Short mmCIF file of C-alpha atoms in Angstrom, two decimals:
data_model
loop_
_atom_site.label_atom_id
_atom_site.label_comp_id
_atom_site.label_asym_id
_atom_site.label_seq_id
_atom_site.Cartn_x
_atom_site.Cartn_y
_atom_site.Cartn_z
CA MET A 1 -43.19 4.86 37.06
CA ASN A 2 -45.82 7.75 37.14
CA PHE A 3 -42.87 10.20 36.99
CA THR A 4 -41.43 8.55 33.92
CA ARG A 5 -44.90 8.64 32.31
CA THR A 6 -45.12 12.30 32.88
CA LEU A 7 -41.54 13.18 31.89
CA PHE A 8 -41.55 11.34 28.61
CA PRO A 9 -44.35 13.22 26.83
CA LEU A 10 -42.88 16.38 28.21
CA SER A 11 -39.41 15.70 26.70
CA MET A 12 -40.96 14.85 23.49
CA LEU A 13 -42.90 18.21 23.37
CA LEU A 14 -39.72 20.10 24.17
CA LEU A 15 -37.67 18.29 21.60
CA SER A 16 -40.39 18.95 18.99
CA GLY A 17 -39.58 22.68 19.17
CA CYS A 18 -43.30 23.64 18.80
CA VAL A 19 -44.60 27.31 18.63
CA VAL A 20 -47.65 27.78 20.89
CA GLY A 21 -50.34 30.33 20.35
CA PRO A 22 -52.51 30.89 17.33
CA ASP A 23 -51.09 31.52 13.84
CA TYR A 24 -52.12 34.79 12.40
CA GLN A 25 -54.94 34.77 9.87
CA LYS A 26 -55.96 37.66 7.75
CA PRO A 27 -59.08 39.24 8.98
CA ASP A 28 -62.17 39.40 6.83
CA THR A 29 -65.35 41.40 6.90
CA ALA A 30 -68.33 41.64 4.61
CA LEU A 31 -68.17 44.62 2.25
CA PRO A 32 -70.46 45.59 -0.65
CA ALA A 33 -69.42 44.78 -4.17
CA LYS A 34 -69.34 48.41 -5.21
CA PHE A 35 -69.82 52.00 -3.92
CA THR A 36 -73.23 53.36 -4.32
CA GLU A 37 -72.44 55.74 -7.15
CA SER A 38 -69.52 53.88 -8.69
CA LYS A 39 -69.26 51.09 -11.18
CA THR A 40 -68.21 47.65 -10.16
CA SER A 41 -64.59 47.68 -11.17
CA SER A 42 -61.43 47.42 -9.30
CA ALA A 43 -59.09 50.62 -9.45
CA GLU A 44 -55.38 50.38 -9.89
CA ASN A 45 -53.05 50.99 -7.01
CA VAL A 46 -53.77 54.68 -6.20
CA THR A 47 -50.97 55.08 -3.48
CA LEU A 48 -48.62 56.56 -5.90
CA ASN A 49 -51.23 58.70 -7.70
CA PRO A 50 -50.29 62.40 -7.38
CA TRP A 51 -53.86 63.50 -7.57
CA TRP A 52 -53.28 67.07 -6.58
CA GLU A 53 -51.71 67.56 -10.00
CA SER A 54 -55.02 67.40 -11.53
CA PHE A 55 -55.65 70.95 -10.19
CA ARG A 56 -52.95 72.15 -12.67
CA ASP A 57 -51.54 74.59 -10.04
CA LYS A 58 -47.96 74.80 -10.20
CA ARG A 59 -47.69 76.64 -6.84
CA LEU A 60 -49.59 73.90 -5.08
CA ASN A 61 -47.46 71.13 -6.76
CA ASP A 62 -44.34 72.95 -5.33
CA LEU A 63 -45.73 73.30 -1.85
CA VAL A 64 -46.79 69.56 -1.72
CA HIS A 65 -43.23 68.36 -2.61
CA GLN A 66 -41.58 70.95 -0.32
CA GLY A 67 -43.61 69.69 2.54
CA LEU A 68 -43.23 65.95 1.92
CA GLY A 69 -39.82 65.92 3.61
CA GLU A 70 -40.45 68.70 6.06
CA ASN A 71 -43.84 68.16 7.69
CA LEU A 72 -43.34 67.60 11.33
CA SER A 73 -46.01 64.98 11.70
CA VAL A 74 -44.42 62.93 8.90
CA MET A 75 -40.86 63.31 10.35
CA THR A 76 -42.22 62.19 13.82
CA ALA A 77 -43.73 59.13 12.21
CA LEU A 78 -40.45 58.35 10.51
CA GLU A 79 -38.62 58.57 13.73
CA ARG A 80 -40.94 56.00 15.20
CA ILE A 81 -39.64 53.56 12.55
CA GLU A 82 -36.28 53.74 14.06
CA ALA A 83 -37.63 52.64 17.52
CA ALA A 84 -39.61 49.90 15.93
CA GLN A 85 -36.56 48.64 14.05
CA ALA A 86 -34.59 48.47 17.40
CA ASN A 87 -37.49 46.75 18.96
CA VAL A 88 -37.12 43.99 16.42
CA ILE A 89 -33.51 43.59 17.24
CA ILE A 90 -34.42 43.40 21.03
CA ALA A 91 -37.06 40.65 20.36
CA GLY A 92 -34.70 38.58 18.27
CA ALA A 93 -31.88 38.83 20.79
CA GLY A 94 -33.82 37.06 23.47
CA GLY A 95 -33.54 33.79 21.59
CA LEU A 96 -29.69 34.05 20.93
CA PRO A 97 -26.98 32.82 23.34
CA ASP A 98 -25.66 35.47 25.85
CA LEU A 99 -21.82 35.55 26.16
CA GLY A 100 -19.79 37.72 28.61
CA VAL A 101 -16.13 37.91 29.34
CA GLY A 102 -14.31 39.63 32.24
CA ALA A 103 -10.72 39.99 33.61
CA ASN A 104 -9.16 41.34 36.68
CA ALA A 105 -5.74 41.67 38.25
CA THR A 106 -4.78 42.00 42.06
CA ALA A 107 -1.49 42.65 43.73
CA GLN A 108 -0.84 41.84 47.40
CA GLY A 109 2.17 42.29 49.66
CA GLY A 110 3.48 43.44 53.11
CA HIS A 111 6.61 43.59 55.36
CA ASN A 112 6.19 40.01 56.69
CA SER A 113 4.63 38.49 53.76
CA ALA A 114 5.70 37.46 50.19
CA SER A 115 4.27 39.61 47.39
CA LYS A 116 1.65 37.89 45.12
CA LYS A 117 0.12 39.07 41.86
CA THR A 118 -2.99 37.39 40.49
CA LEU A 119 -4.36 37.70 36.92
CA SER A 120 -7.78 36.06 36.15
CA THR A 121 -10.03 35.85 33.20
CA GLY A 122 -13.55 34.30 32.74
CA ALA A 123 -16.29 33.72 30.49
CA ASP A 124 -19.99 33.16 31.03
CA ALA A 125 -22.51 31.87 28.46
CA SER A 126 -26.12 31.20 28.71
CA TRP A 127 -28.82 30.19 26.25
CA LEU A 128 -32.57 29.98 26.88
CA LEU A 129 -33.81 27.23 24.53
CA ASP A 130 -36.91 28.67 22.76
CA PHE A 131 -38.82 25.34 22.77
CA PHE A 132 -42.27 26.96 22.77
CA GLY A 133 -41.52 29.73 20.50
CA GLN A 134 -41.70 32.72 22.96
CA TYR A 135 -38.97 34.66 21.21
CA ARG A 136 -40.11 33.63 17.82
CA ARG A 137 -43.65 35.03 18.59
CA ALA A 138 -41.93 38.12 20.18
CA LYS A 139 -39.98 38.80 17.00
CA GLU A 140 -43.18 38.24 14.94
CA ALA A 141 -44.95 40.89 17.03
CA ALA A 142 -41.99 43.31 16.69
CA ASN A 143 -41.93 42.87 12.93
CA ALA A 144 -45.72 43.39 12.65
CA SER A 145 -45.15 46.62 14.77
CA LEU A 146 -42.47 47.70 12.52
CA ASP A 147 -44.68 47.39 9.47
CA ALA A 148 -47.36 49.31 11.24
CA ALA A 149 -44.89 52.12 11.86
CA TYR A 150 -44.12 52.29 8.15
CA ASP A 151 -47.78 52.38 7.49
CA ASP A 152 -48.25 55.09 10.13
CA VAL A 153 -45.89 57.27 8.04
CA ASN A 154 -48.16 56.99 5.22
CA VAL A 155 -51.10 57.84 7.48
CA ALA A 156 -49.19 60.97 8.43
CA ARG A 157 -48.46 61.79 4.85
CA LEU A 158 -52.19 61.42 3.87
CA ALA A 159 -53.14 63.77 6.78
CA TYR A 160 -50.56 66.31 5.46
CA LEU A 161 -51.68 66.10 1.84
CA SER A 162 -55.27 66.54 2.99
CA ASP A 163 -54.57 69.43 5.29
CA LEU A 164 -52.12 71.21 2.85
CA ALA A 165 -54.33 70.90 -0.20
CA SER A 166 -57.53 72.06 1.81
CA SER A 167 -55.70 75.07 3.21
CA TYR A 168 -54.36 76.01 -0.18
CA VAL A 169 -57.96 75.82 -1.50
CA ASN A 170 -59.00 78.01 1.47
CA ALA A 171 -56.26 80.59 0.76
CA ARG A 172 -57.30 80.81 -3.05
CA TYR A 173 -60.93 81.14 -1.95
CA TYR A 174 -60.32 84.08 0.24
CA GLN A 175 -58.26 85.80 -2.37
CA GLU A 176 -61.03 85.16 -4.84
CA ALA A 177 -63.65 86.43 -2.34
CA LEU A 178 -61.44 89.57 -1.83
CA ALA A 179 -61.32 90.11 -5.54
CA LEU A 180 -65.02 89.72 -5.98
CA ASN A 181 -65.76 92.14 -3.04
CA ARG A 182 -63.36 94.65 -4.53
CA LYS A 183 -65.22 94.12 -7.90
CA ASN A 184 -68.52 94.71 -6.08
CA LEU A 185 -67.22 97.73 -4.24
CA GLU A 186 -66.25 99.31 -7.53
CA SER A 187 -69.75 98.51 -8.89
CA ARG A 188 -71.58 99.98 -5.89
CA ARG A 189 -69.39 103.10 -5.98
CA GLU A 190 -70.44 103.50 -9.58
CA THR A 191 -74.02 103.18 -8.52
CA LEU A 192 -73.48 105.68 -5.78
CA LYS A 193 -71.97 108.12 -8.28
CA LEU A 194 -74.86 107.57 -10.70
CA THR A 195 -77.33 108.20 -7.83
CA ASN A 196 -75.70 111.54 -6.96
CA GLU A 197 -75.72 112.51 -10.55
CA ILE A 198 -79.44 111.68 -10.82
CA LYS A 199 -80.05 113.52 -7.45
CA GLU A 200 -78.37 116.72 -8.92
CA ALA A 201 -80.75 116.45 -11.77
CA GLY A 202 -83.64 116.42 -9.31
CA ALA A 203 -84.77 112.87 -10.11
CA ALA A 204 -83.46 111.25 -6.91
CA SER A 205 -83.57 111.88 -3.18
CA SER A 206 -81.04 111.96 -0.27
CA LEU A 207 -82.59 108.70 0.92
CA ASP A 208 -81.50 107.11 -2.37
CA VAL A 209 -78.01 108.36 -1.91
CA LEU A 210 -77.77 107.25 1.63
CA GLN A 211 -78.91 103.77 0.70
CA ALA A 212 -76.29 103.49 -2.04
CA GLU A 213 -73.70 104.83 0.52
CA GLY A 214 -74.75 102.14 2.97
CA LEU A 215 -74.08 99.41 0.54
CA VAL A 216 -70.59 100.71 -0.28
CA ASN A 217 -69.72 100.84 3.35
CA GLN A 218 -71.10 97.32 4.07
CA THR A 219 -68.85 96.18 1.24
CA LEU A 220 -65.93 97.91 2.90
CA ALA A 221 -66.76 96.15 6.22
CA ASP A 222 -66.64 92.72 4.63
CA LEU A 223 -63.08 92.96 3.42
CA PRO A 224 -61.05 92.62 6.63
CA ALA A 225 -62.54 89.24 7.55
CA LEU A 226 -61.63 87.93 4.18
CA GLU A 227 -58.14 89.26 4.57
CA THR A 228 -57.81 87.50 7.88
CA GLY A 229 -59.02 84.26 6.42
CA PHE A 230 -56.37 84.46 3.70
CA LEU A 231 -53.66 85.35 6.25
CA GLN A 232 -54.55 82.44 8.66
CA SER A 233 -54.63 79.94 5.67
CA ALA A 234 -51.12 81.05 4.60
CA ASN A 235 -49.96 80.81 8.05
CA HIS A 236 -51.15 77.26 8.47
CA ILE A 237 -49.53 76.22 5.25
CA ALA A 238 -46.24 77.57 6.57
CA THR A 239 -46.68 75.38 9.62
CA LEU A 240 -47.42 72.37 7.57
CA LEU A 241 -44.22 73.01 5.65
CA GLY A 242 -42.18 73.13 8.92
CA VAL A 243 -41.38 76.86 8.68
CA PRO A 244 -42.46 79.74 10.86
CA ALA A 245 -45.92 81.22 10.18
CA GLY A 246 -45.84 84.19 7.75
CA THR A 247 -42.83 82.91 5.90
CA ILE A 248 -44.63 81.98 2.64
CA THR A 249 -47.41 84.59 2.83
CA GLY A 250 -45.52 86.96 0.36
CA SER A 251 -45.31 84.15 -2.12
CA LEU A 252 -48.96 83.47 -1.95
CA THR A 253 -50.11 87.22 -2.10
CA LYS A 254 -50.21 87.10 -5.78
CA GLY A 255 -53.55 85.80 -6.52
CA SER A 256 -54.36 82.82 -8.60
CA ALA A 257 -57.52 81.09 -9.82
CA GLN A 258 -59.45 78.92 -7.51
CA PRO A 259 -58.26 75.35 -7.81
CA MET A 260 -60.76 73.18 -9.82
CA PRO A 261 -60.20 69.40 -10.34
CA ARG A 262 -59.82 68.64 -14.11
CA TYR A 263 -60.17 64.84 -13.86
CA LYS A 264 -62.52 62.38 -12.43
CA THR A 265 -61.34 60.08 -9.59
CA ARG A 266 -61.73 56.23 -10.03
CA THR A 267 -62.84 55.11 -6.64
CA GLY A 268 -62.64 51.46 -7.41
CA VAL A 269 -64.52 49.03 -5.05
CA PRO A 270 -64.68 48.96 -1.27
CA ALA A 271 -62.32 45.84 -1.18
CA ASP A 272 -59.59 48.12 -2.67
CA LEU A 273 -59.47 50.18 0.42
CA ILE A 274 -57.80 47.26 2.31
CA ARG A 275 -54.92 47.37 -0.01
CA ASN A 276 -54.69 51.23 -0.53
CA ARG A 277 -55.57 52.72 2.79
CA PRO A 278 -52.53 52.90 5.17
CA ASP A 279 -54.53 53.19 8.29
CA ILE A 280 -56.31 49.95 7.49
CA ARG A 281 -52.92 48.21 6.80
CA ALA A 282 -51.59 49.61 10.08
CA ALA A 283 -54.63 48.35 11.97
CA GLU A 284 -54.03 44.96 10.48
CA ARG A 285 -50.36 44.79 11.39
CA ARG A 286 -51.26 45.74 15.10
CA LEU A 287 -53.78 42.83 14.97
CA GLN A 288 -50.96 40.54 13.80
CA ALA A 289 -48.66 41.77 16.62
CA ALA A 290 -51.47 41.37 19.24
CA THR A 291 -52.01 37.79 17.88
CA ALA A 292 -48.28 36.94 18.18
CA GLU A 293 -48.35 38.39 21.75
CA ILE A 294 -50.86 35.54 22.78
CA GLY A 295 -48.11 33.02 21.98
CA VAL A 296 -45.52 35.04 23.97
CA ASN A 297 -47.80 34.75 27.05
CA GLU A 298 -48.87 31.16 26.31
CA ALA A 299 -45.06 30.19 26.34
CA ASN A 300 -44.81 31.33 29.67
CA LEU A 301 -47.16 28.43 30.89
CA TYR A 302 -44.75 25.87 29.85
CA PRO A 303 -41.30 24.83 31.32
CA SER A 304 -38.17 26.62 30.12
CA ILE A 305 -34.75 25.17 29.89
CA GLN A 306 -31.67 27.26 30.02
CA LEU A 307 -28.01 26.11 29.22
CA SER A 308 -25.43 27.93 31.09
CA GLY A 309 -21.81 27.40 31.53
CA SER A 310 -18.66 29.31 32.70
CA ILE A 311 -14.83 29.02 32.41
CA ASN A 312 -12.34 30.81 34.65
CA ALA A 313 -8.54 30.73 34.26
CA SER A 314 -6.09 32.38 36.79
CA ARG A 315 -2.36 32.82 37.18
CA VAL A 316 -0.82 33.60 40.41
CA PHE A 317 2.74 35.12 40.60
CA THR A 318 4.64 34.59 43.90
CA ASN A 319 8.43 34.61 44.83
CA PRO A 320 8.61 30.68 44.70
CA GLY A 321 6.92 30.49 41.20
CA VAL A 322 3.86 30.63 39.17
CA THR A 323 0.53 28.79 39.72
CA ASN A 324 -2.06 28.29 37.05
CA GLY A 325 -5.65 27.29 37.57
CA THR A 326 -8.72 26.62 35.51
CA LEU A 327 -12.32 26.02 36.53
CA TRP A 328 -15.28 25.33 34.37
CA SER A 329 -18.90 24.36 34.57
CA PHE A 330 -21.71 23.62 32.19
CA GLY A 331 -25.24 22.32 32.50
CA PRO A 332 -28.83 22.79 31.95
CA SER A 333 -31.54 24.12 34.22
CA LEU A 334 -35.16 23.46 34.18
CA SER A 335 -37.73 26.03 35.29
CA LEU A 336 -41.37 24.80 35.68
CA PRO A 337 -44.14 27.29 36.64
CA ILE A 338 -46.41 25.54 39.16
CA PHE A 339 -47.86 28.28 41.64
CA ASN A 340 -48.35 31.69 40.53
CA GLY A 341 -51.75 32.63 41.59
CA GLY A 342 -53.27 32.29 38.21
CA GLU A 343 -51.27 35.32 36.89
CA LEU A 344 -49.83 33.52 33.85
CA LYS A 345 -53.24 32.32 32.61
CA ALA A 346 -54.66 35.64 33.27
CA ARG A 347 -51.99 37.20 30.94
CA VAL A 348 -53.07 34.90 28.29
CA LYS A 349 -56.59 36.11 28.61
CA VAL A 350 -55.53 39.73 28.56
CA ALA A 351 -53.57 38.98 25.32
CA ARG A 352 -56.55 37.40 23.79
CA SER A 353 -58.75 40.25 24.63
CA GLU A 354 -56.29 42.74 23.29
CA ALA A 355 -56.15 40.79 20.11
CA GLU A 356 -59.99 40.75 19.76
CA GLN A 357 -59.99 44.57 20.36
CA GLN A 358 -57.40 44.99 17.59
CA TYR A 359 -59.72 43.14 15.26
CA LEU A 360 -62.69 45.32 16.20
CA ALA A 361 -60.30 48.38 15.68
CA TRP A 362 -59.52 47.00 12.23
CA LYS A 363 -63.05 46.41 11.30
CA SER A 364 -64.13 49.77 12.42
CA THR A 365 -61.17 51.30 10.37
CA VAL A 366 -62.57 49.53 7.27
CA LEU A 367 -66.17 50.51 7.80
CA ASN A 368 -65.15 54.21 8.53
CA ALA A 369 -63.09 54.17 5.27
CA VAL A 370 -66.03 53.00 3.21
CA GLU A 371 -68.30 55.70 4.81
CA GLU A 372 -65.65 58.39 4.04
CA VAL A 373 -65.59 57.33 0.34
CA GLU A 374 -69.35 57.17 0.14
CA ASN A 375 -69.74 60.56 1.62
CA ALA A 376 -66.91 62.32 -0.38
CA GLN A 377 -68.14 60.81 -3.55
CA SER A 378 -71.76 61.91 -3.06
CA ALA A 379 -70.67 65.44 -2.07
CA LEU A 380 -68.33 65.69 -5.10
CA ILE A 381 -71.27 64.75 -7.40
CA ARG A 382 -73.83 67.06 -5.91
CA ASP A 383 -71.54 69.96 -5.32
CA GLY A 384 -70.54 69.75 -8.93
CA GLN A 385 -74.14 70.20 -9.82
CA THR A 386 -74.28 73.12 -7.51
CA VAL A 387 -71.40 74.97 -9.17
CA ALA A 388 -73.00 74.44 -12.69
CA ALA A 389 -76.33 75.90 -11.44
CA LEU A 390 -74.65 78.81 -9.73
CA ARG A 391 -72.63 79.71 -12.80
CA LYS A 392 -76.05 80.30 -14.61
CA VAL A 393 -77.39 82.18 -11.60
CA VAL A 394 -74.51 84.71 -11.63
CA GLN A 395 -74.96 85.10 -15.47
CA SER A 396 -78.69 85.99 -14.91
CA TYR A 397 -78.18 88.30 -12.08
CA GLU A 398 -75.36 90.23 -13.88
CA GLN A 399 -77.82 90.76 -16.93
CA THR A 400 -80.46 91.79 -14.47
CA LEU A 401 -78.04 94.41 -12.93
CA ASN A 402 -77.22 95.97 -16.31
CA LEU A 403 -81.01 96.10 -17.22
CA ALA A 404 -81.77 97.64 -13.83
CA ARG A 405 -79.11 100.42 -14.28
CA GLU A 406 -80.27 101.33 -17.67
CA SER A 407 -84.02 101.32 -16.36
CA TYR A 408 -82.87 103.65 -13.53
CA ARG A 409 -80.99 106.07 -15.92
CA GLY A 410 -84.20 106.31 -17.93
CA GLY A 411 -86.40 106.84 -14.79
CA ALA A 412 -88.45 103.85 -15.25
CA SER A 413 -87.33 102.15 -11.93
CA THR A 414 -86.02 103.26 -8.57
CA ILE A 415 -82.55 103.00 -6.85
CA LEU A 416 -83.93 100.15 -4.91
CA ASP A 417 -84.23 97.97 -7.92
CA VAL A 418 -80.43 98.65 -8.62
CA LEU A 419 -79.36 97.98 -5.08
CA ASP A 420 -81.27 94.73 -4.95
CA ALA A 421 -79.85 93.79 -8.21
CA GLU A 422 -76.33 94.54 -6.96
CA ARG A 423 -76.91 92.43 -3.77
CA ASN A 424 -78.05 89.59 -5.72
CA VAL A 425 -75.05 89.61 -8.07
CA ALA A 426 -72.66 90.00 -5.16
CA SER A 427 -74.36 87.21 -3.25
CA ALA A 428 -74.43 84.87 -6.27
CA ARG A 429 -70.71 85.40 -7.08
CA LEU A 430 -69.62 84.69 -3.39
CA SER A 431 -71.83 81.63 -3.44
CA LEU A 432 -70.20 80.40 -6.58
CA ALA A 433 -66.81 80.99 -5.14
CA SER A 434 -67.76 79.08 -1.96
CA ALA A 435 -69.21 76.25 -4.00
CA ILE A 436 -66.10 75.88 -6.01
CA ARG A 437 -64.09 75.92 -2.81
CA GLN A 438 -66.30 73.06 -1.52
CA LEU A 439 -66.00 71.10 -4.80
CA ALA A 440 -62.26 71.20 -4.63
CA ARG A 441 -62.38 70.21 -1.00
CA ASP A 442 -64.62 67.31 -1.80
CA TYR A 443 -62.11 66.22 -4.54
CA VAL A 444 -59.31 66.31 -1.94
CA SER A 445 -61.45 64.29 0.49
CA LEU A 446 -62.18 61.71 -2.10
CA ASN A 447 -58.76 61.06 -2.98
CA VAL A 448 -57.50 61.03 0.50
CA ALA A 449 -60.40 58.58 1.37
CA ILE A 450 -59.21 56.01 -1.17
CA GLY A 451 -55.57 56.35 -0.02
CA GLY A 452 -54.39 58.38 -3.08
CA GLY A 453 -50.64 59.48 -2.98
CA ALA A 454 -50.07 57.70 0.44
CA GLU A 455 -46.76 56.10 -0.57
CA ILE A 456 -45.20 58.97 -2.57
CA GLY A 457 -41.89 59.49 -1.03
CA SER A 458 -42.49 56.62 1.30
CA PRO A 459 -39.43 54.91 2.84
CA THR A 460 -38.54 51.35 1.74
CA VAL A 461 -39.57 48.58 4.17
CA ALA A 462 -36.42 47.16 5.68
CA SER A 463 -35.67 43.68 4.69
CA ARG A 464 -35.84 40.99 7.54
#
């Protein structure tokens, strides 16, 4: 009677076909209603926004599209999709019947015995009934991992866009700095020539000439480091495009204006990041996969039933005649875990801990994304103010230099006044170029931080 009372509820549970383990629930975390320096309005889907086109630089646009299909990091992430798709098939196959067939033939004979030939064929089938959803949870986990693999491609694409655009901005900065230093060199050589002329007229000393020469030589000494910076930036761009270093240096040698963003970026609200950032979506998919793995491990705590059967047919050829034979078997087998040293329950605890870790990883990814947007936006606003102020500084110092030269020609000031004015002009021009570079990099960082352009050229998610 006790056995009957135990078996009846168990049989009802098996026949119900339940799925053990927690059902996935989308995670949630408290986020502010708006970014500190933005309006409270949601932005459109920015994942297809080609934000780099706002620089209005055709060469940059060409490089971006050239590398979208050639960047090695993106290609590696694409290859991982193939493995994730195969894992979905593997996970689904576990819950399907398994069928195998075989055949063999033998011949037997000798001097004192009759010859005999035997042909036999057989088929074996088995099906593990997924009453507790072990394979359904496994397939759920595999599908979530596949989604994460697709999102990882977009993560790699964003990293490529960020690296390429920043490297291009650097390359153009070094070219601008080289042009400015060559312009400064020309100006300082002009000052040296003027100083020599005034010395010949008896109104300047050898010390004045040496000071002017020192400034010329200092400018010459600054040029190699800037050339190195340009070459290294060009080499890195080539690597990002999947071609050998030095391949595109020639095409970049012709200088171009420093990239400057022409449009403002709508950052939206923090909640938009959950939709637009591929790293957040990938983290959520991994959380879903880890949640499904809890069910996989919990299913191992319960009994399993496997249906198996076989059929074998044989035909024996002998001198007297032919003999046929057929054997078959079919039946269920029950496996019930009883003593396992607590291993199965421990595996469930491990799975739950891993799911909690994935939740914390997701939450950390969300908070880091909000921080990245806040930082990039603050930097973009303030570096824009710096650029505007430095433009005025350059104008003032250029006017000061012109006045100092006229005063020096008239004997109203010394060569030191001219040299100081030249130093100020050179320093202000380079500071402006550096600030423009930083402004452009801020623009890149802000658009990458909101997930801009992440899905351009993205593969279509396979239907399941």
